[in-house]
């Protein structure tokens, strides 16, 4: 049954009260009026000490009695027919316990669908193939071995004899678009374009006082989570236990159950600690399947962790893009039309679309987007932290700055003019907070900066939006033991964002305890407490409402158990500051004393997440501002400062939320300045599948980052929380590129902004 409740939405500066319909069983919503004492504070990670002391056990750290080590042989060819694989010599090597080959074109077909979050996984379109398997990229899996030691496994790979029939390949985006290009798939390399439109862009351009059009490019980027993909698999009878480095333990479980044709209750997946994923670790993947397959064949546990090279060849990437944008605006900056045409390659996978920011961020009556995936003989793309958005944001925000410069407008004023009016004005406040933090009033028009000496300063900005709220199913159990211990149990995984700590914060809020008093159990399908995969920024938004509901049920049971001892009515009791207190009579008991009243040994309450509430829940927002210094002699860009204001609805743990913002900014900065996968066209191989030649920003590149978390009350769930994992990476590259262009007085339209790109831009300017 649904009930009508009044909720106060908005920000600290302005609120309004609206009616919404929510299920009767929902706890009172944490809206703008909620008085919370634990939620919103700053808490170090509960597992911080375990992580920095090496106590935390990641998948790589799992060792089982009698465990073997798996290794995968990969194709050196970018495109070939796999004619024969002979593992007999490898199998005879002392210490080799199992081999596996994947010659059948349908070997991994069970994985060739979509993962639980609906994202495409590798090899799309190859399912119906017959005859010899076709290898589609250098690095694709050919065979695998399990041996007593990693060295023996490596030696065994050298003994595997493979016959390939090499085929013509194409790895370059532009080459792949040519009519005579080698075909990656039988129907060619150009996937059907995706077209979306609102209004009439041609009419919009006719109304415009200024029209700017330009083409932007972005590179293929590699996820490079600190922990590579991998798993430890162990069969006992017909039951499989897998420790996996994954963003979704339940997805891995279901993939493996399907692949090995066993009931999912016979598969247990554990991921207690995880060194990142960023979108590339959904589902069991080839790595998980091969680990379990080798373990089954060997009759012993197998550890299969990829090395950095494998990680960068065959586990995912962010597609590149070529984006042509045309934008029209009135003299006051009001946008009249945006037309985007783009293409990019996700190798043998899709996902090169970039239109999200164009369609979502700014008010514009006439928008048209046309996007196309181009297939190449390269590793498949996987979602990568706000898929499509960092690329799209770079082109969109750059073009908006060109318009602002053309019209002589302040870029921030132009953004505000085109702000989509939404029920709360959170974004407008974020603009002001971040602009103040960076000192936006110091920004000078490009022409003035260009007149400065060889070292030039510039300012730029960009806007983030993200619109995912999670949803059911998500389940949680909260248990209070008679000795006062409290456990919060959810099968979900902490991909490094601080999920464990956020679970404790919410449980502690409800029970009147401190976060460190809560024992969190997560990362295990055997809990039976379902959670979606940690992708799309939906972890906390999915699980916290269930956790809060379970904690409230457990607390109410505790109140009923102790009420007689306090001569109170259960409904008059409250839990805060480590005590249970009678609001009416004033008597109180310590939480532990109250728990000791439990007749049974424990109280346990389970709850499920409700659907998102209708009528509330707009996107989360962010605004980022950058100050840069560019050396016009060397072309070197230094990012001096980034101010980043974001909201995640109600902030749960300020410290880990700020860490998320810092992490997004750092990843965005790295993308802006350094990262680019380089393919060798003649051989079709990746030239830099390692962390020496694929450079990632580190301490020397770090700017001063000011993360600003602003609470926005817009509760689509009982905790009022929204996603934060992805938004902070969206506008960083755009803000930096705009700052560089502002410093130089000439647009930079190609990422990454390496010295050659900067010097070329300056040379273009001199010619002009
Ligand atoms: Mo994300 S790219 O949905 O992990």
XYZ file of C-alpha atoms and ligand atoms in Angstrom:
772
model
C 0.000 0.000 0.000
C 1.190 3.472 -0.796
C 0.936 6.430 1.537
C 1.215 10.139 0.819
C 4.073 11.777 2.694
C 5.276 15.338 2.837
C 8.953 15.721 1.986
C 11.083 18.804 2.063
C 13.327 18.988 -0.974
C 15.985 21.458 -2.053
C 19.271 22.665 -0.623
C 20.288 24.273 2.658
C 19.632 27.653 1.031
C 16.161 26.965 -0.325
C 13.637 24.259 0.315
C 10.093 23.463 -0.656
C 7.679 20.878 0.641
C 5.993 18.507 -1.755
C 3.754 15.449 -1.454
C 5.021 12.129 -2.730
C 3.590 8.622 -2.735
C 5.763 5.995 -1.059
C 5.120 2.450 0.163
C 3.552 2.497 3.634
C 6.355 0.347 4.981
C 9.050 2.881 4.144
C 10.787 4.531 7.116
C 10.465 8.320 7.468
C 12.426 9.783 4.543
C 15.719 11.490 5.261
C 14.683 14.760 3.621
C 15.894 18.320 4.285
C 14.299 18.277 7.748
C 15.872 15.027 8.972
C 18.070 15.607 12.012
C 20.915 13.156 11.577
C 23.900 12.864 13.845
C 26.125 10.248 12.195
C 25.231 10.514 8.496
C 27.031 13.411 6.851
C 30.062 13.309 9.129
C 33.602 12.537 7.955
C 34.760 9.022 8.748
C 38.009 7.301 7.811
C 37.440 3.989 6.067
C 36.769 1.163 8.489
C 39.177 -0.931 6.431
C 41.785 1.787 5.966
C 44.239 0.296 8.444
C 43.797 -3.184 6.994
C 44.514 -1.834 3.523
C 47.608 0.178 4.331
C 49.134 -2.549 6.494
C 48.619 -5.252 3.890
C 46.218 -7.153 6.117
C 43.336 -6.804 3.695
C 43.179 -9.839 1.454
C 42.549 -9.108 -2.192
C 41.911 -11.894 -4.711
C 45.625 -11.923 -5.496
C 46.307 -12.700 -1.816
C 44.054 -15.754 -1.685
C 46.008 -19.004 -1.474
C 44.324 -22.387 -1.115
C 45.852 -25.721 -0.118
C 47.154 -27.491 -3.225
C 46.487 -24.436 -5.353
C 47.763 -24.330 -8.960
C 48.638 -21.315 -11.084
C 46.872 -20.640 -14.357
C 48.170 -18.797 -17.420
C 46.537 -17.970 -20.713
C 48.108 -18.160 -24.184
C 47.050 -15.248 -26.356
C 47.018 -14.599 -30.070
C 49.904 -12.561 -31.465
C 47.768 -11.904 -34.561
C 45.200 -9.162 -34.790
C 43.065 -11.184 -37.196
C 43.459 -14.851 -38.037
C 41.766 -18.189 -38.450
C 42.657 -20.536 -35.634
C 43.419 -23.773 -37.483
C 44.892 -26.021 -34.798
C 46.028 -25.913 -31.193
C 48.245 -28.709 -29.863
C 48.786 -28.732 -26.111
C 50.229 -32.257 -25.886
C 53.829 -31.130 -25.279
C 52.706 -28.613 -22.694
C 50.596 -31.237 -20.947
C 53.619 -33.521 -20.655
C 55.777 -30.892 -18.949
C 56.446 -31.885 -15.337
C 54.256 -29.862 -13.024
C 51.514 -29.121 -15.551
C 48.189 -30.353 -14.158
C 45.614 -29.190 -16.684
C 45.292 -27.656 -20.117
C 42.365 -26.145 -21.942
C 41.854 -25.012 -25.509
C 39.250 -22.717 -26.969
C 39.218 -23.620 -30.655
C 35.460 -23.871 -30.891
C 33.951 -20.658 -32.238
C 31.224 -20.943 -29.615
C 33.436 -21.771 -26.659
C 32.684 -18.575 -24.761
C 29.229 -18.166 -26.287
C 27.524 -18.337 -22.903
C 29.323 -15.096 -22.060
C 28.556 -13.494 -25.420
C 25.404 -11.864 -24.270
C 24.912 -9.057 -21.862
C 26.014 -8.882 -18.300
C 23.578 -8.206 -15.508
C 23.777 -4.472 -15.975
C 22.801 -4.875 -19.614
C 26.188 -3.867 -20.954
C 27.561 -5.709 -23.959
C 30.373 -8.132 -23.374
C 32.959 -9.348 -25.794
C 32.570 -11.050 -29.110
C 29.140 -9.718 -30.007
C 28.024 -11.036 -33.354
C 30.276 -14.080 -33.448
C 27.832 -16.458 -31.810
C 26.475 -18.099 -34.914
C 29.912 -18.692 -36.417
C 30.830 -22.112 -37.709
C 34.116 -23.562 -38.967
C 37.429 -22.554 -37.422
C 37.282 -19.918 -34.773
C 38.211 -16.470 -36.026
C 40.614 -14.523 -33.813
C 39.645 -10.872 -33.859
C 42.372 -9.066 -31.940
C 45.929 -9.513 -30.729
C 45.637 -10.721 -27.172
C 42.566 -12.913 -27.635
C 42.586 -16.172 -25.630
C 43.768 -19.336 -27.403
C 44.538 -21.874 -24.685
C 45.372 -22.105 -20.986
C 47.370 -24.207 -18.570
C 47.432 -24.795 -14.819
C 50.702 -25.812 -13.176
C 52.360 -26.117 -9.805
C 54.120 -22.758 -10.128
C 53.669 -19.628 -12.247
C 57.064 -20.285 -13.892
C 56.098 -23.791 -14.975
C 52.836 -22.411 -16.336
C 54.803 -19.822 -18.344
C 57.130 -22.510 -19.707
C 54.140 -24.634 -20.656
C 52.659 -21.790 -22.739
C 55.842 -21.854 -24.844
C 55.227 -25.533 -25.619
C 51.745 -25.006 -27.028
C 51.766 -25.282 -30.804
C 49.267 -23.143 -32.639
C 48.569 -22.913 -36.344
C 47.033 -19.667 -37.482
C 45.981 -18.476 -40.884
C 46.621 -14.753 -40.587
C 43.991 -12.518 -42.154
C 44.179 -8.838 -43.091
C 43.462 -6.666 -40.089
C 42.556 -3.075 -39.392
C 43.227 -1.320 -36.115
C 43.048 2.364 -37.025
C 39.754 4.187 -36.701
C 40.013 6.084 -39.987
C 41.397 3.099 -41.900
C 38.477 0.985 -40.711
C 35.958 3.419 -42.220
C 37.387 3.078 -45.728
C 35.281 1.024 -48.148
C 38.116 -1.387 -48.934
C 39.151 -1.924 -45.308
C 39.551 -5.495 -44.039
C 36.258 -6.532 -42.498
C 36.286 -7.159 -38.763
C 32.800 -8.664 -38.921
C 31.184 -10.227 -41.983
C 28.883 -7.221 -42.377
C 31.767 -4.767 -42.320
C 33.110 -2.245 -39.845
C 30.436 0.437 -39.767
C 27.745 -0.314 -37.248
C 24.357 1.370 -37.777
C 24.317 4.956 -36.527
C 22.232 5.924 -33.512
C 20.228 9.075 -34.188
C 18.371 11.105 -31.585
C 16.723 14.455 -31.967
C 14.524 17.013 -30.279
C 13.131 20.068 -32.022
C 14.589 21.216 -35.326
C 18.311 21.995 -35.409
C 18.226 23.713 -38.802
C 15.568 26.120 -37.565
C 17.649 26.608 -34.420
C 20.745 27.568 -36.410
C 18.706 30.071 -38.429
C 17.709 31.809 -35.170
C 21.270 31.938 -33.871
C 23.377 35.108 -33.665
C 26.562 33.041 -33.492
C 27.280 29.551 -34.808
C 30.453 27.632 -34.066
C 31.432 24.314 -35.541
C 34.540 22.281 -34.868
C 35.870 18.747 -34.733
C 37.328 17.219 -31.588
C 39.165 13.956 -31.020
C 39.768 11.823 -27.954
C 41.983 8.735 -27.577
C 41.309 5.142 -26.559
C 41.957 4.977 -22.825
C 42.712 1.916 -20.717
C 41.057 1.347 -17.335
C 44.176 0.181 -15.516
C 42.554 -0.565 -12.181
C 45.407 -1.105 -9.753
C 44.343 -4.732 -9.295
C 44.174 -6.681 -12.542
C 41.359 -9.034 -13.502
C 41.551 -12.467 -11.979
C 40.057 -15.198 -9.855
C 40.842 -18.137 -7.607
C 38.514 -21.070 -8.274
C 37.941 -24.183 -6.229
C 35.521 -27.070 -6.785
C 34.320 -29.299 -3.989
C 32.117 -31.991 -5.386
C 29.801 -30.209 -7.763
C 30.095 -26.936 -5.880
C 32.245 -24.055 -6.971
C 33.763 -21.322 -4.826
C 35.390 -18.392 -6.608
C 37.293 -15.462 -5.147
C 37.062 -12.849 -7.854
C 38.216 -9.323 -8.526
C 34.805 -8.135 -9.602
C 32.348 -5.266 -9.512
C 29.487 -7.740 -9.188
C 29.708 -10.944 -7.162
C 26.149 -11.954 -8.054
C 26.787 -11.433 -11.750
C 29.901 -13.600 -11.598
C 27.920 -16.265 -9.774
C 25.178 -16.299 -12.392
C 27.636 -16.311 -15.318
C 29.523 -19.282 -13.883
C 26.338 -21.178 -13.048
C 25.225 -20.713 -16.646
C 28.570 -21.652 -18.152
C 29.025 -24.807 -16.063
C 25.317 -25.642 -16.062
C 25.016 -25.857 -12.304
C 22.380 -24.196 -10.113
C 23.464 -20.763 -8.925
C 23.083 -21.936 -5.308
C 26.068 -24.224 -5.992
C 28.315 -21.303 -6.897
C 29.688 -19.006 -4.211
C 31.554 -15.842 -5.197
C 33.623 -13.874 -2.698
C 35.230 -10.469 -3.154
C 36.154 -9.032 0.190
C 38.602 -6.427 -1.099
C 38.852 -5.076 -4.595
C 41.465 -2.893 -6.254
C 39.118 -1.004 -8.557
C 37.117 -1.866 -11.626
C 35.849 1.343 -13.269
C 33.406 -0.600 -15.442
C 35.682 -3.340 -16.784
C 34.901 -5.953 -14.152
C 31.300 -6.986 -14.666
C 30.526 -10.680 -14.939
C 32.787 -13.717 -14.799
C 34.467 -12.860 -18.081
C 36.875 -15.146 -19.824
C 39.278 -14.980 -16.880
C 36.745 -16.249 -14.363
C 35.534 -19.006 -16.644
C 39.040 -20.184 -17.476
C 40.054 -20.251 -13.804
C 37.031 -22.406 -12.939
C 37.543 -24.610 -15.998
C 41.182 -25.291 -15.190
C 40.278 -25.996 -11.553
C 37.663 -28.476 -12.660
C 40.019 -30.245 -15.042
C 42.900 -30.341 -12.550
C 40.765 -31.280 -9.571
C 42.572 -28.598 -7.595
C 42.113 -24.899 -6.839
C 43.529 -22.562 -9.504
C 44.634 -18.958 -9.222
C 44.510 -17.017 -12.465
C 45.471 -13.355 -12.174
C 46.255 -11.421 -15.348
C 49.452 -9.450 -15.698
C 49.422 -5.788 -16.681
C 49.941 -6.517 -20.366
C 47.009 -8.915 -20.551
C 44.948 -6.426 -18.584
C 45.604 -3.804 -21.221
C 44.958 -6.048 -24.216
C 41.883 -8.017 -23.380
C 39.786 -6.681 -20.529
C 38.291 -3.461 -21.842
C 38.935 0.145 -22.764
C 37.232 3.495 -23.333
C 36.603 3.990 -27.075
C 38.139 6.888 -28.924
C 36.031 9.533 -30.608
C 35.913 11.974 -33.471
C 33.216 14.515 -32.685
C 31.916 17.145 -35.033
C 29.850 19.687 -33.143
C 27.881 22.651 -34.358
C 26.301 24.946 -31.794
C 24.208 28.055 -32.256
C 23.380 30.705 -29.659
C 21.650 34.023 -29.265
C 23.632 37.145 -28.395
C 22.849 36.622 -24.687
C 24.271 33.091 -24.847
C 20.964 31.207 -24.942
C 21.515 28.079 -27.003
C 19.339 27.671 -30.099
C 20.705 24.419 -31.543
C 23.277 21.688 -30.947
C 24.195 19.192 -33.643
C 26.620 16.385 -32.818
C 27.976 13.820 -35.249
C 30.463 11.332 -33.849
C 32.166 8.023 -34.388
C 34.694 5.985 -32.512
C 35.968 2.481 -32.043
C 35.513 0.143 -29.146
C 37.547 -2.497 -30.997
C 35.388 -5.595 -31.444
C 32.905 -4.173 -28.937
C 30.562 -1.206 -29.093
C 29.994 1.713 -26.808
C 31.585 4.646 -28.641
C 28.566 6.911 -28.123
C 29.286 10.312 -26.578
C 25.983 12.195 -26.697
C 25.006 12.035 -23.010
C 26.256 15.507 -22.039
C 24.797 17.098 -25.178
C 21.390 15.629 -24.440
C 21.326 16.062 -20.660
C 23.178 19.063 -19.336
C 22.025 22.309 -20.902
C 18.680 23.711 -21.912
C 18.463 23.835 -25.711
C 15.250 23.436 -27.681
C 16.853 21.894 -30.762
C 19.300 19.020 -30.460
C 20.355 16.334 -32.892
C 22.890 13.603 -32.220
C 24.219 11.008 -34.653
C 26.678 8.464 -33.292
C 28.379 5.498 -34.858
C 30.477 2.588 -33.657
C 33.326 1.509 -35.915
C 34.697 -2.019 -35.499
C 38.441 -2.597 -35.473
C 40.692 -5.568 -34.687
C 41.358 -4.441 -31.154
C 40.294 -5.443 -27.671
C 36.646 -4.812 -26.829
C 35.510 -1.678 -25.053
C 33.930 -1.912 -21.643
C 32.063 0.780 -19.743
C 34.645 3.146 -18.251
C 33.556 5.449 -15.427
C 30.683 7.477 -16.874
C 30.829 5.782 -20.295
C 30.791 8.329 -23.121
C 30.601 11.336 -20.823
C 34.237 12.488 -20.449
C 34.585 12.413 -24.239
C 31.270 14.133 -24.895
C 31.875 16.701 -22.173
C 35.263 17.645 -23.653
C 33.771 18.506 -27.056
C 30.587 20.111 -25.761
C 32.189 22.323 -23.117
C 34.975 23.332 -25.496
C 32.481 24.426 -28.127
C 30.479 26.335 -25.531
C 33.631 28.241 -24.601
C 34.203 29.014 -28.262
C 30.696 30.453 -28.398
C 31.296 32.447 -25.217
C 34.541 33.857 -26.624
C 32.850 34.680 -29.912
C 30.023 36.533 -28.142
C 32.309 38.138 -25.573
C 30.482 36.398 -22.716
C 31.829 34.949 -19.511
C 31.774 31.132 -19.881
C 30.160 30.694 -16.459
C 27.448 33.221 -17.290
C 26.783 31.331 -20.516
C 26.338 28.071 -18.572
C 23.972 29.740 -16.140
C 21.939 31.200 -18.986
C 21.423 27.681 -20.277
C 20.716 26.038 -16.962
C 17.759 23.679 -17.192
C 15.258 24.789 -14.589
C 14.885 21.946 -12.177
C 12.952 21.640 -8.896
C 16.037 22.339 -6.834
C 18.683 24.838 -7.758
C 21.558 22.652 -6.608
C 23.653 23.149 -9.697
C 23.467 26.949 -9.574
C 24.847 26.817 -6.040
C 27.568 24.395 -7.071
C 28.660 26.750 -9.843
C 29.048 29.545 -7.308
C 30.827 27.398 -4.707
C 33.403 26.071 -7.152
C 33.862 29.411 -8.942
C 34.604 31.068 -5.609
C 37.030 28.292 -4.638
C 39.060 28.681 -7.838
C 38.913 32.481 -7.908
C 37.066 32.657 -11.228
C 37.119 36.461 -11.177
C 40.829 36.187 -12.029
C 39.972 34.742 -15.453
C 41.011 37.018 -18.331
C 39.825 36.889 -21.936
C 42.070 34.663 -24.112
C 43.544 37.622 -26.010
C 44.822 39.179 -22.777
C 46.400 35.931 -21.608
C 48.024 35.405 -24.998
C 49.781 38.742 -24.629
C 51.534 37.512 -21.481
C 55.041 36.058 -21.533
C 56.043 32.496 -22.460
C 54.430 30.995 -19.341
C 50.710 31.582 -19.432
C 47.873 31.028 -17.011
C 44.310 30.156 -17.886
C 40.974 29.211 -16.355
C 38.303 26.840 -17.600
C 35.211 25.037 -16.408
C 32.795 22.239 -17.138
C 29.566 20.750 -15.826
C 28.807 17.191 -14.738
C 25.546 15.375 -14.586
C 24.633 11.796 -13.908
C 21.285 10.165 -13.582
C 21.338 6.765 -12.052
C 19.632 5.918 -8.798
C 19.904 2.178 -8.468
C 16.847 0.284 -7.416
C 15.571 -3.047 -6.271
C 16.370 -5.811 -5.815
C 18.727 -5.120 -2.934
C 18.498 -6.844 0.415
C 20.195 -6.416 3.757
C 20.193 -7.908 7.223
C 21.063 -6.125 10.441
C 21.749 -8.246 13.498
C 22.056 -7.146 17.131
C 23.699 -9.684 19.407
C 22.975 -9.870 23.119
C 26.567 -8.869 23.839
C 25.961 -5.616 21.981
C 27.744 -6.508 18.760
C 26.012 -5.271 15.610
C 26.441 -6.687 12.147
C 25.311 -5.175 8.864
C 25.184 -7.789 6.132
C 24.828 -7.266 2.404
C 26.386 -9.361 -0.362
C 27.527 -6.271 -2.246
C 31.154 -5.488 -3.078
C 33.275 -2.485 -2.130
C 35.117 -1.648 -5.325
C 37.272 0.789 -3.415
C 34.779 3.596 -2.979
C 34.123 3.119 0.740
C 30.935 1.045 0.525
C 31.840 -0.841 3.708
C 32.104 2.375 5.699
C 28.913 3.877 4.270
C 27.010 0.730 5.291
C 28.302 1.182 8.838
C 27.428 4.893 8.891
C 23.787 4.274 8.026
C 23.451 1.379 10.487
C 25.109 3.458 13.210
C 22.782 6.384 12.532
C 19.706 4.235 13.063
C 21.026 2.448 16.161
C 22.598 5.498 17.793
C 26.086 4.045 17.627
C 29.409 4.966 16.030
C 30.363 3.587 12.607
C 33.359 1.719 14.019
C 30.996 -0.207 16.315
C 29.334 -1.845 13.320
C 30.777 -5.003 11.831
C 30.116 -5.012 8.095
C 29.868 -8.239 6.144
C 29.955 -7.851 2.367
C 31.462 -9.285 -0.794
C 29.941 -12.741 -0.543
C 27.023 -14.270 -2.427
C 26.629 -16.782 0.420
C 25.139 -13.986 2.532
C 22.070 -14.383 0.334
C 21.615 -10.619 0.541
C 21.434 -9.521 -3.073
C 23.022 -6.372 -4.399
C 23.326 -5.138 -7.945
C 26.760 -4.816 -9.502
C 28.758 -1.749 -8.505
C 28.423 0.060 -11.815
C 26.520 3.100 -12.965
C 27.183 4.686 -9.562
C 24.330 2.643 -8.086
C 25.865 0.800 -5.138
C 24.909 3.043 -2.243
C 21.692 4.183 -3.886
C 20.646 0.548 -4.165
C 21.781 -0.933 -0.866
C 21.570 1.874 1.700
C 17.749 2.088 1.609
C 17.579 -1.658 2.327
C 20.185 -1.361 5.079
C 18.382 1.526 6.679
C 15.059 -0.336 6.598
C 16.662 -3.454 8.109
C 18.380 -1.411 10.818
C 15.089 0.271 11.734
C 13.344 -3.093 12.029
C 16.139 -4.439 14.238
C 16.086 -1.303 16.378
C 12.315 -1.532 16.835
C 12.667 -5.143 17.957
C 15.305 -4.033 20.440
C 12.990 -1.286 21.708
C 10.233 -3.850 22.314
C 12.667 -6.053 24.215
C 13.933 -3.309 26.566
C 10.790 -1.198 26.986
C 9.588 -3.063 30.112
C 12.927 -2.574 31.862
C 12.710 1.185 31.239
C 9.027 1.256 32.153
C 8.498 2.820 28.744
C 6.414 2.293 25.661
C 8.518 0.968 22.762
C 7.331 3.791 20.513
C 8.654 6.375 22.995
C 12.184 5.029 22.835
C 14.985 6.484 20.770
C 18.533 5.347 20.137
C 21.308 7.929 20.147
C 24.748 8.520 21.563
C 25.189 4.848 22.420
C 22.065 4.763 24.592
C 18.417 3.778 24.364
C 16.357 6.561 25.889
C 12.708 7.079 26.835
C 11.734 10.425 25.305
C 8.784 10.657 27.719
C 10.010 9.242 31.015
C 13.634 10.228 30.529
C 15.134 6.925 31.685
C 17.836 5.413 29.547
C 20.100 2.404 29.228
C 23.414 1.918 27.494
C 23.008 0.199 24.124
C 24.967 -2.824 25.375
C 22.789 -3.058 28.496
C 19.711 -2.873 26.309
C 21.042 -5.610 24.040
C 21.760 -7.752 27.098
C 17.999 -7.759 27.728
C 17.471 -9.853 24.620
C 15.900 -13.132 25.627
C 17.128 -14.848 22.516
C 20.804 -14.547 21.697
C 20.222 -12.059 18.918
C 17.819 -9.939 16.959
C 17.988 -10.157 13.230
C 15.977 -8.172 10.734
C 16.013 -8.341 6.980
C 14.633 -5.787 4.565
C 14.428 -5.198 0.840
C 14.790 -1.952 -1.036
C 11.599 -0.289 -2.251
C 11.186 1.099 -5.759
C 12.414 4.626 -6.350
C 9.787 7.143 -5.302
C 7.882 8.654 -8.205
C 8.094 12.398 -8.799
C 11.448 13.002 -7.133
C 15.007 12.139 -8.060
C 16.509 14.407 -10.657
C 20.104 14.010 -11.726
C 23.076 14.654 -9.506
C 25.297 17.533 -10.572
C 28.795 18.839 -10.406
C 30.778 21.836 -11.560
C 34.524 21.829 -11.965
C 36.894 24.711 -12.504
C 40.562 24.464 -13.459
C 43.522 26.809 -13.333
C 46.452 25.816 -15.533
C 49.866 27.049 -16.499
C 51.164 26.422 -20.021
C 54.783 26.756 -21.086
C 54.570 27.982 -24.675
C 58.218 27.092 -25.231
C 57.947 23.418 -24.328
C 54.225 22.864 -24.725
C 54.011 21.488 -21.229
C 50.728 21.886 -19.340
C 50.641 22.020 -15.576
C 47.293 21.886 -13.856
C 47.656 24.081 -10.804
C 44.274 23.800 -9.173
C 40.921 22.132 -9.619
C 37.850 23.087 -7.636
C 35.107 20.494 -7.866
C 31.659 20.951 -6.343
C 29.358 17.933 -6.508
C 26.265 16.516 -4.937
C 25.340 12.935 -4.240
C 21.921 13.807 -2.868
C 22.445 13.567 0.855
C 26.124 13.052 1.617
C 26.590 9.901 3.720
C 30.302 10.014 4.567
C 31.873 13.328 3.682
C 35.443 12.021 3.751
C 34.951 9.125 1.321
C 32.678 11.300 -0.834
C 35.473 13.846 -1.139
C 37.831 10.984 -1.963
C 35.525 9.991 -4.787
C 35.672 13.530 -6.134
C 39.468 13.626 -5.806
C 39.711 10.260 -7.586
C 37.466 11.359 -10.427
C 39.425 14.572 -10.884
C 42.737 12.694 -10.919
C 41.451 10.198 -13.469
C 40.042 13.023 -15.595
C 43.311 14.952 -15.399
C 45.244 11.876 -16.444
C 42.906 11.432 -19.424
C 43.256 15.105 -20.326
C 47.038 15.261 -20.254
C 48.617 11.851 -20.704
C 46.663 8.736 -21.544
C 46.446 7.192 -24.997
C 46.562 3.626 -26.212
C 48.821 3.385 -29.260
C 48.209 0.704 -31.882
C 50.727 -0.311 -34.519
C 48.841 -0.404 -37.786
C 51.133 -2.812 -39.704
C 51.239 -5.479 -36.971
C 47.937 -4.711 -35.279
C 49.370 -4.864 -31.797
C 49.111 -2.504 -28.838
C 52.417 -0.665 -28.464
C 51.958 0.442 -24.856
C 50.106 -2.211 -22.841
C 52.046 -1.414 -19.683
C 52.402 1.366 -17.150
C 55.727 2.617 -18.470
C 54.611 3.541 -21.961
C 50.980 4.151 -21.077
C 51.453 7.024 -18.708
C 49.037 7.631 -15.847
C 49.112 10.787 -13.767
C 51.007 10.398 -10.517
C 52.258 12.648 -7.738
C 54.225 15.009 -9.990
C 51.136 15.846 -12.032
C 48.858 16.439 -9.064
C 47.207 19.827 -8.738
C 45.712 21.212 -5.581
C 42.214 19.731 -5.591
C 39.388 21.316 -3.632
C 36.502 18.854 -3.375
C 33.229 20.425 -2.258
C 30.330 18.152 -1.374
C 27.006 19.921 -1.278
C 23.945 18.193 0.153
C 20.942 18.271 -2.148
C 17.681 16.955 -0.707
C 15.838 15.187 -3.448
C 15.030 11.802 -1.969
C 14.048 9.120 -4.457
C 14.829 6.600 -1.700
C 14.562 6.623 2.074
C 18.220 7.609 2.565
C 18.075 10.437 0.014
C 21.334 9.276 -1.535
C 22.426 9.530 -5.191
C 25.369 8.103 -7.086
C 28.806 9.712 -6.961
C 31.231 7.200 -8.469
C 31.072 8.495 -12.006
C 30.110 12.207 -12.089
C 33.450 13.610 -10.863
C 35.318 12.232 -13.881
C 32.917 13.801 -16.382
C 33.965 17.477 -16.691
C 37.637 17.450 -15.654
C 39.201 17.076 -19.097
C 36.813 19.700 -20.457
C 37.674 22.162 -17.687
C 41.407 21.625 -18.247
C 41.149 21.945 -22.032
C 39.127 25.139 -21.646
C 41.729 26.514 -19.250
C 44.533 25.677 -21.701
C 42.660 27.311 -24.568
C 42.017 30.320 -22.373
C 45.728 30.556 -21.575
C 46.870 30.235 -25.187
C 44.189 32.165 -27.026
C 43.824 29.225 -29.411
C 41.605 26.165 -29.124
C 43.079 22.762 -28.366
C 40.788 20.163 -29.874
C 42.634 16.888 -29.416
C 43.206 14.861 -26.255
C 45.537 14.116 -24.617
C 47.066 17.585 -24.327
C 50.635 16.425 -24.757
C 53.325 18.999 -25.620
C 53.120 18.206 -29.355
C 49.402 19.021 -29.380
C 50.014 22.307 -27.578
C 52.895 23.322 -29.861
C 50.881 22.400 -32.954
C 48.009 24.549 -31.727
C 50.381 27.467 -31.177
C 51.866 26.973 -34.640
C 48.370 27.015 -36.183
C 47.734 30.274 -34.397
C 50.880 31.862 -35.781
C 49.888 30.887 -39.315
C 46.427 32.332 -38.856
Mo 30.781 1.854 -14.289
S 31.629 2.463 -15.971
O 29.176 1.603 -14.684
O 31.638 0.779 -13.354
